[in-house]
């Protein structure tokens, strides 16, 4: 009996020990699971309350680093800029700033030029980085992309420099000519000659100032506020009339075709200025006794039919390298010829802005020694098109375009050889 009691007591003690050990193991497992792991340090749970929400609405690229320089939180913009790779901050200067801020708690800011990823281009990405402590353990990095702002500032700076240079030339010429007139006061023939030159420079200055005003207006104004259906034949007639004197002086024949029953939607003044600039350029850059043609037609497009206005000349043509830049402000293919004809280098830039603001585009085809074709494509006036229902299929299919150069065997406007 005593033996049985001893065995039972031993079994009871062993059971109690097993239970205690099992309970201890269970408690240890719970504590181990509750303990923060290395991976859990990189979750949103370590961020102070509300910080995640604030970072999600910031326009800047945001990165939060812990005491081990691991990324705790990063916005999608930070990944897009290539700031974060493999859970680490990939930009060494920013990483060093974060370490310094973690050490002394001071806010730091710096502007950097970073290489673009995957573009194959040499241009840099301009950014402004600001680092600040976030609590006692974390560091917040905010990065602003300044690339577009710098580009706009460079364009504005170049524009001011070009305007200053262009204005200085006629103003300086007027100053010198006025001195020459004063010195030649006793020579009527010289006074007449100098006065004629002053008129030329004054006209050039007036044209330059007016085109600067026009360019500023088309950039800042919304053309669709005063939009209306505009007859294409009226725009063409106005452009031809604007250049009639210049064309007759050079014995240039101007021909128009295919403009009947076509309408575009937009600001009449801006559209007339754009087409007038194209025709004026064609006349200025054409040799004597040649022809300038203006042709219009309706072309089908996925977003709705477009009206295509093509201005073709038999001029000197444009080289391939110049073709990419002819729509830049103040760019001249032939500076000497432009100055002789009073060109400012702003006409095609105005055309480009007018086309873009009206939802269209302007393109150029050219071959040196053969001439050029500038094509302005604009949305057709939808309201006028609806009123044209019932006039027959030809109205909607588009009329054939008369080729002003058919007898000269030149490429029709809009057609490439």
Short mmCIF file of C-alpha atoms in Angstrom, two decimals, residues 25-408:
data_model
loop_
_atom_site.label_atom_id
_atom_site.label_comp_id
_atom_site.label_asym_id
_atom_site.label_seq_id
_atom_site.Cartn_x
_atom_site.Cartn_y
_atom_site.Cartn_z
CA UNK A 25 6.40 28.08 -21.94
CA UNK A 26 3.03 29.45 -22.99
CA UNK A 27 3.64 32.73 -21.14
CA UNK A 28 7.09 33.01 -22.64
CA UNK A 29 5.69 32.44 -26.11
CA UNK A 30 3.08 35.17 -25.60
CA UNK A 31 5.73 37.63 -24.41
CA UNK A 32 7.97 36.72 -27.34
CA UNK A 33 5.17 37.31 -29.85
CA UNK A 34 4.28 40.63 -28.22
CA UNK A 35 7.90 41.83 -28.32
CA UNK A 36 8.59 44.21 -31.35
CA UNK A 37 10.61 42.48 -34.01
CA UNK A 38 13.00 44.13 -36.49
CA UNK A 39 10.41 43.89 -39.24
CA UNK A 40 7.65 45.30 -37.06
CA UNK A 41 9.74 48.41 -36.41
CA UNK A 42 9.18 49.37 -40.07
CA UNK A 43 5.41 49.45 -39.88
CA UNK A 44 3.09 52.34 -39.36
CA UNK A 45 2.56 51.34 -35.72
CA UNK A 46 5.80 53.08 -34.62
CA UNK A 47 4.71 56.42 -36.09
CA UNK A 48 3.21 58.95 -33.68
CA UNK A 49 -0.59 59.18 -33.90
CA UNK A 50 -1.79 61.26 -36.85
CA UNK A 51 1.58 61.45 -38.61
CA UNK A 52 0.66 58.87 -41.23
CA UNK A 53 -2.45 60.89 -42.16
CA UNK A 54 -0.48 64.12 -42.41
CA UNK A 55 2.20 62.52 -44.61
CA UNK A 56 -0.44 61.12 -46.97
CA UNK A 57 -1.76 64.60 -47.84
CA UNK A 58 1.59 66.33 -48.25
CA UNK A 59 2.59 67.31 -51.78
CA UNK A 60 6.24 66.72 -50.92
CA UNK A 61 7.92 63.32 -51.10
CA UNK A 62 8.12 62.07 -47.50
CA UNK A 63 10.46 59.53 -45.90
CA UNK A 64 10.58 58.58 -42.20
CA UNK A 65 13.78 56.92 -40.89
CA UNK A 66 14.34 55.09 -37.60
CA UNK A 67 17.47 55.10 -35.43
CA UNK A 68 19.03 52.41 -37.66
CA UNK A 69 18.50 54.49 -40.86
CA UNK A 70 15.84 52.01 -42.01
CA UNK A 71 12.80 53.39 -43.83
CA UNK A 72 9.73 53.27 -41.58
CA UNK A 73 7.42 55.11 -43.96
CA UNK A 74 7.84 56.42 -47.51
CA UNK A 75 5.35 58.03 -49.88
CA UNK A 76 4.85 56.75 -53.40
CA UNK A 77 6.42 59.96 -54.73
CA UNK A 78 9.62 59.12 -52.83
CA UNK A 79 9.81 55.79 -54.63
CA UNK A 80 9.04 57.45 -57.96
CA UNK A 81 11.92 59.89 -57.51
CA UNK A 82 14.26 57.00 -56.65
CA UNK A 83 14.89 58.20 -53.11
CA UNK A 84 14.11 54.81 -51.52
CA UNK A 85 15.49 51.49 -52.73
CA UNK A 86 15.38 48.18 -50.89
CA UNK A 87 14.02 49.74 -47.71
CA UNK A 88 16.92 52.18 -47.48
CA UNK A 89 17.37 55.85 -48.32
CA UNK A 90 19.42 55.75 -51.53
CA UNK A 91 20.71 59.35 -51.57
CA UNK A 92 23.87 59.60 -49.47
CA UNK A 93 23.80 63.38 -48.82
CA UNK A 94 20.22 63.09 -47.51
CA UNK A 95 21.17 60.11 -45.37
CA UNK A 96 24.05 62.07 -43.84
CA UNK A 97 21.70 64.98 -43.14
CA UNK A 98 19.33 62.60 -41.34
CA UNK A 99 22.16 61.26 -39.18
CA UNK A 100 23.31 64.76 -38.26
CA UNK A 101 19.75 65.80 -37.37
CA UNK A 102 19.26 62.68 -35.25
CA UNK A 103 22.47 63.53 -33.41
CA UNK A 104 21.84 67.21 -32.58
CA UNK A 105 18.11 67.67 -33.26
CA UNK A 106 18.62 70.59 -35.68
CA UNK A 107 16.49 71.09 -38.79
CA UNK A 108 18.53 71.08 -42.01
CA UNK A 109 17.74 72.01 -45.62
CA UNK A 110 19.73 71.68 -48.83
CA UNK A 111 19.17 71.77 -52.61
CA UNK A 112 20.61 68.90 -54.63
CA UNK A 113 20.83 67.80 -58.27
CA UNK A 114 20.09 64.10 -58.60
CA UNK A 115 20.59 61.94 -61.70
CA UNK A 116 17.39 60.76 -63.35
CA UNK A 117 16.73 57.03 -63.19
CA UNK A 118 16.06 55.03 -66.33
CA UNK A 119 15.74 57.99 -68.73
CA UNK A 120 19.15 57.80 -70.35
CA UNK A 121 19.31 61.58 -70.29
CA UNK A 122 22.07 63.60 -68.74
CA UNK A 123 19.84 66.29 -67.28
CA UNK A 124 19.58 66.28 -63.49
CA UNK A 125 16.59 66.25 -61.18
CA UNK A 126 16.61 69.38 -59.00
CA UNK A 127 15.24 68.82 -55.48
CA UNK A 128 15.06 70.62 -52.16
CA UNK A 129 15.49 68.34 -49.11
CA UNK A 130 14.47 69.29 -45.56
CA UNK A 131 15.21 67.05 -42.53
CA UNK A 132 13.63 67.42 -39.07
CA UNK A 133 13.39 65.22 -35.95
CA UNK A 134 10.11 63.36 -35.45
CA UNK A 135 9.87 62.43 -31.80
CA UNK A 136 12.87 60.99 -30.01
CA UNK A 137 13.65 58.10 -32.35
CA UNK A 138 12.51 59.06 -35.85
CA UNK A 139 13.66 61.53 -38.49
CA UNK A 140 11.39 63.03 -41.15
CA UNK A 141 12.71 63.87 -44.63
CA UNK A 142 10.64 66.04 -46.99
CA UNK A 143 11.77 66.42 -50.61
CA UNK A 144 10.37 68.95 -53.12
CA UNK A 145 10.89 68.45 -56.86
CA UNK A 146 12.13 71.82 -58.20
CA UNK A 147 12.89 70.67 -61.75
CA UNK A 148 9.82 72.19 -63.42
CA UNK A 149 10.09 75.40 -61.38
CA UNK A 150 13.71 75.81 -62.43
CA UNK A 151 12.82 75.16 -66.06
CA UNK A 152 10.09 77.79 -65.98
CA UNK A 153 12.43 80.24 -64.31
CA UNK A 154 15.08 79.60 -66.96
CA UNK A 155 12.52 80.17 -69.73
CA UNK A 156 11.37 83.38 -68.07
CA UNK A 157 14.95 84.56 -67.60
CA UNK A 158 15.81 83.82 -71.23
CA UNK A 159 12.66 85.58 -72.37
CA UNK A 160 13.53 88.74 -70.41
CA UNK A 161 17.09 88.64 -71.75
CA UNK A 162 15.87 88.20 -75.34
CA UNK A 163 13.29 90.97 -75.01
CA UNK A 164 15.92 93.32 -73.59
CA UNK A 165 18.27 92.51 -76.46
CA UNK A 166 15.60 92.87 -79.13
CA UNK A 167 14.34 96.18 -77.72
CA UNK A 168 17.85 97.54 -77.33
CA UNK A 169 18.61 97.18 -81.05
CA UNK A 170 15.91 99.48 -82.50
CA UNK A 171 16.08 101.86 -79.55
CA UNK A 172 19.85 102.19 -80.00
CA UNK A 173 19.41 102.68 -83.72
CA UNK A 174 16.83 105.43 -83.15
CA UNK A 175 19.19 107.17 -80.75
CA UNK A 176 22.08 107.10 -83.22
CA UNK A 177 19.89 108.20 -86.12
CA UNK A 178 18.50 111.12 -84.14
CA UNK A 179 22.06 112.27 -83.43
CA UNK A 180 22.88 111.91 -87.12
CA UNK A 181 19.87 114.05 -88.02
CA UNK A 182 21.00 116.75 -85.62
CA UNK A 183 24.54 116.73 -87.02
CA UNK A 184 23.23 116.86 -90.60
CA UNK A 185 20.72 119.64 -89.99
CA UNK A 186 22.23 121.68 -92.82
CA UNK A 187 22.03 118.77 -95.29
CA UNK A 188 18.40 118.17 -96.32
CA UNK A 189 19.26 115.06 -98.32
CA UNK A 190 20.99 113.41 -95.34
CA UNK A 191 18.13 114.40 -93.02
CA UNK A 192 15.63 112.75 -95.37
CA UNK A 193 17.72 109.59 -95.54
CA UNK A 194 18.18 109.36 -91.78
CA UNK A 195 14.50 110.12 -91.18
CA UNK A 196 13.55 107.25 -93.46
CA UNK A 197 15.78 104.93 -91.47
CA UNK A 198 14.21 106.18 -88.25
CA UNK A 199 10.76 105.31 -89.60
CA UNK A 200 11.93 101.78 -90.40
CA UNK A 201 13.35 101.28 -86.90
CA UNK A 202 10.27 102.83 -85.28
CA UNK A 203 8.02 100.46 -87.25
CA UNK A 204 10.17 97.52 -86.22
CA UNK A 205 10.01 98.61 -82.56
CA UNK A 206 6.24 98.97 -82.75
CA UNK A 207 5.87 95.49 -84.26
CA UNK A 208 8.08 93.97 -81.59
CA UNK A 209 6.17 95.57 -78.73
CA UNK A 210 2.84 94.55 -80.26
CA UNK A 211 3.92 90.93 -80.70
CA UNK A 212 5.19 90.81 -77.11
CA UNK A 213 1.76 92.06 -76.00
CA UNK A 214 0.04 89.49 -78.26
CA UNK A 215 2.19 86.66 -76.91
CA UNK A 216 1.46 87.69 -73.33
CA UNK A 217 -2.25 87.86 -74.10
CA UNK A 218 -2.51 84.42 -75.70
CA UNK A 219 -0.56 82.89 -72.81
CA UNK A 220 -2.67 84.45 -70.06
CA UNK A 221 -6.15 84.70 -71.57
CA UNK A 222 -8.63 81.88 -71.94
CA UNK A 223 -9.68 82.01 -75.60
CA UNK A 224 -12.78 79.92 -74.96
CA UNK A 225 -14.34 82.63 -72.77
CA UNK A 226 -15.15 84.62 -75.91
CA UNK A 227 -15.33 81.65 -78.26
CA UNK A 228 -17.66 81.63 -81.22
CA UNK A 229 -18.01 79.81 -84.54
CA UNK A 230 -15.58 81.46 -86.96
CA UNK A 231 -15.82 81.09 -90.72
CA UNK A 232 -12.59 79.79 -92.21
CA UNK A 233 -13.00 81.72 -95.46
CA UNK A 234 -13.19 84.97 -93.47
CA UNK A 235 -9.97 84.13 -91.59
CA UNK A 236 -8.21 83.34 -94.87
CA UNK A 237 -9.46 86.52 -96.53
CA UNK A 238 -8.24 88.60 -93.58
CA UNK A 239 -4.80 86.93 -93.65
CA UNK A 240 -4.45 87.47 -97.40
CA UNK A 241 -5.51 91.10 -97.10
CA UNK A 242 -2.99 91.65 -94.30
CA UNK A 243 -0.10 90.56 -96.54
CA UNK A 244 -1.39 91.86 -99.87
CA UNK A 245 0.96 94.86 -100.02
CA UNK A 246 4.07 92.81 -99.15
CA UNK A 247 3.10 90.15 -101.70
CA UNK A 248 2.49 92.67 -104.50
CA UNK A 249 5.85 94.33 -103.79
CA UNK A 250 7.58 90.96 -104.38
CA UNK A 251 5.17 89.95 -107.17
CA UNK A 252 4.02 86.96 -105.15
CA UNK A 253 0.70 85.38 -106.10
CA UNK A 254 -1.52 84.25 -103.23
CA UNK A 255 -4.12 81.53 -103.85
CA UNK A 256 -6.72 80.02 -101.53
CA UNK A 257 -8.96 76.98 -101.91
CA UNK A 258 -11.32 74.64 -100.06
CA UNK A 259 -12.38 77.17 -97.44
CA UNK A 260 -16.14 77.27 -98.12
CA UNK A 261 -18.60 76.04 -95.46
CA UNK A 262 -15.88 75.34 -92.90
CA UNK A 263 -16.01 76.72 -89.36
CA UNK A 264 -13.71 76.54 -86.34
CA UNK A 265 -14.57 77.26 -82.73
CA UNK A 266 -12.51 79.84 -80.84
CA UNK A 267 -11.45 83.42 -80.34
CA UNK A 268 -11.70 85.18 -83.68
CA UNK A 269 -8.93 87.70 -82.97
CA UNK A 270 -6.41 85.07 -81.88
CA UNK A 271 -7.21 82.74 -84.76
CA UNK A 272 -6.86 85.60 -87.27
CA UNK A 273 -3.50 86.58 -85.75
CA UNK A 274 -2.22 82.98 -85.92
CA UNK A 275 -3.18 82.40 -89.54
CA UNK A 276 -1.98 85.89 -90.47
CA UNK A 277 1.44 85.15 -88.96
CA UNK A 278 1.75 81.96 -91.01
CA UNK A 279 0.84 83.73 -94.26
CA UNK A 280 3.12 86.67 -93.46
CA UNK A 281 6.05 84.33 -92.82
CA UNK A 282 5.38 82.54 -96.10
CA UNK A 283 5.47 85.84 -98.00
CA UNK A 284 8.56 87.14 -96.21
CA UNK A 285 10.59 83.99 -96.84
CA UNK A 286 9.51 83.47 -100.46
CA UNK A 287 11.55 84.67 -103.45
CA UNK A 288 10.05 87.16 -105.89
CA UNK A 289 7.55 85.94 -108.50
CA UNK A 290 6.56 82.81 -106.57
CA UNK A 291 3.26 81.63 -105.07
CA UNK A 292 1.85 81.23 -101.58
CA UNK A 293 -1.14 78.93 -101.11
CA UNK A 294 -3.68 78.62 -98.31
CA UNK A 295 -5.80 75.47 -98.37
CA UNK A 296 -8.41 74.19 -95.89
CA UNK A 297 -10.17 70.89 -95.44
CA UNK A 298 -11.99 68.81 -92.85
CA UNK A 299 -10.14 65.76 -91.52
CA UNK A 300 -11.50 62.98 -89.33
CA UNK A 301 -10.01 62.57 -85.85
CA UNK A 302 -10.86 60.25 -82.90
CA UNK A 303 -12.05 63.12 -80.68
CA UNK A 304 -14.04 64.85 -83.40
CA UNK A 305 -13.39 66.32 -86.82
CA UNK A 306 -10.64 68.90 -87.25
CA UNK A 307 -10.24 71.76 -89.68
CA UNK A 308 -6.82 71.71 -91.28
CA UNK A 309 -5.39 74.99 -92.59
CA UNK A 310 -2.19 74.59 -94.61
CA UNK A 311 0.01 77.49 -95.74
CA UNK A 312 2.51 76.47 -98.43
CA UNK A 313 5.29 78.56 -99.93
CA UNK A 314 8.07 78.11 -102.50
CA UNK A 315 10.67 79.70 -100.27
CA UNK A 316 14.16 78.84 -99.06
CA UNK A 317 12.96 75.97 -96.85
CA UNK A 318 14.04 75.04 -93.34
CA UNK A 319 16.86 72.68 -92.44
CA UNK A 320 16.15 69.66 -90.25
CA UNK A 321 17.98 71.07 -87.23
CA UNK A 322 16.08 74.36 -87.45
CA UNK A 323 12.70 72.65 -87.89
CA UNK A 324 12.73 71.54 -84.25
CA UNK A 325 13.21 75.11 -83.00
CA UNK A 326 11.19 77.34 -85.32
CA UNK A 327 8.38 77.66 -82.74
CA UNK A 328 10.71 78.89 -79.99
CA UNK A 329 10.49 82.52 -78.96
CA UNK A 330 12.89 84.82 -80.80
CA UNK A 331 14.37 81.93 -82.78
CA UNK A 332 15.13 82.88 -86.38
CA UNK A 333 16.16 80.47 -89.13
CA UNK A 334 17.92 83.31 -90.95
CA UNK A 335 18.56 86.21 -88.53
CA UNK A 336 19.86 88.54 -91.25
CA UNK A 337 16.80 87.96 -93.44
CA UNK A 338 14.46 88.35 -90.46
CA UNK A 339 15.92 91.71 -89.56
CA UNK A 340 15.70 92.84 -93.17
CA UNK A 341 12.01 91.95 -93.30
CA UNK A 342 11.24 93.25 -89.82
CA UNK A 343 10.74 89.80 -88.31
CA UNK A 344 10.79 89.56 -84.51
CA UNK A 345 11.03 85.80 -84.04
CA UNK A 346 7.76 85.74 -82.07
CA UNK A 347 5.23 85.05 -84.83
CA UNK A 348 5.45 81.25 -84.84
CA UNK A 349 5.57 81.17 -81.05
CA UNK A 350 2.24 83.01 -81.01
CA UNK A 351 0.83 80.51 -83.53
CA UNK A 352 1.89 77.60 -81.32
CA UNK A 353 0.25 79.08 -78.21
CA UNK A 354 -2.97 79.91 -80.05
CA UNK A 355 -3.19 76.39 -81.46
CA UNK A 356 -2.57 74.78 -78.06
CA UNK A 357 -5.06 77.01 -76.23
CA UNK A 358 -7.73 76.12 -78.79
CA UNK A 359 -7.13 72.39 -78.46
CA UNK A 360 -5.24 72.10 -81.74
CA UNK A 361 -1.67 71.94 -82.99
CA UNK A 362 0.66 73.39 -85.59
CA UNK A 363 3.22 71.36 -87.53
CA UNK A 364 5.75 72.06 -90.24
CA UNK A 365 7.05 70.17 -93.25
CA UNK A 366 9.94 71.65 -95.16
CA UNK A 367 12.76 70.85 -97.54
CA UNK A 368 15.63 73.20 -98.25
CA UNK A 369 15.24 74.81 -101.62
CA UNK A 370 11.70 73.45 -102.10
CA UNK A 371 9.64 75.46 -99.65
CA UNK A 372 7.65 74.84 -96.49
CA UNK A 373 4.14 73.88 -95.42
CA UNK A 374 2.84 74.99 -92.04
CA UNK A 375 -0.33 73.14 -91.04
CA UNK A 376 -2.67 74.50 -88.38
CA UNK A 377 -5.23 71.98 -87.08
CA UNK A 378 -8.18 73.25 -85.04
CA UNK A 379 -11.39 71.63 -83.73
CA UNK A 380 -14.39 72.13 -85.96
CA UNK A 381 -17.26 74.21 -84.57
CA UNK A 382 -19.66 71.52 -83.37
CA UNK A 383 -22.72 73.77 -83.18
CA UNK A 384 -22.30 74.87 -86.78
CA UNK A 385 -21.81 71.28 -87.85
CA UNK A 386 -25.11 70.31 -86.21
CA UNK A 387 -26.91 73.11 -88.05
CA UNK A 388 -25.51 71.74 -91.29
CA UNK A 389 -27.46 68.49 -91.04
CA UNK A 390 -29.64 67.83 -94.02
CA UNK A 391 -27.36 69.56 -96.48
CA UNK A 392 -26.23 66.27 -97.95
CA UNK A 393 -23.40 63.81 -97.38
CA UNK A 394 -20.83 66.00 -99.12
CA UNK A 395 -21.10 68.57 -96.32
CA UNK A 396 -20.11 66.03 -93.70
CA UNK A 397 -17.67 63.98 -95.76
CA UNK A 398 -15.57 67.04 -96.54
CA UNK A 399 -15.18 68.80 -99.84
CA UNK A 400 -12.20 68.20 -102.09
CA UNK A 401 -9.46 70.77 -101.57
CA UNK A 402 -8.40 72.77 -104.55
CA UNK A 403 -4.61 72.63 -104.84
CA UNK A 404 -3.25 76.15 -105.42
CA UNK A 405 -0.05 74.63 -106.85
CA UNK A 406 -1.55 72.01 -109.13
CA UNK A 407 -0.08 73.61 -112.25
CA UNK A 408 3.33 73.95 -110.58
#
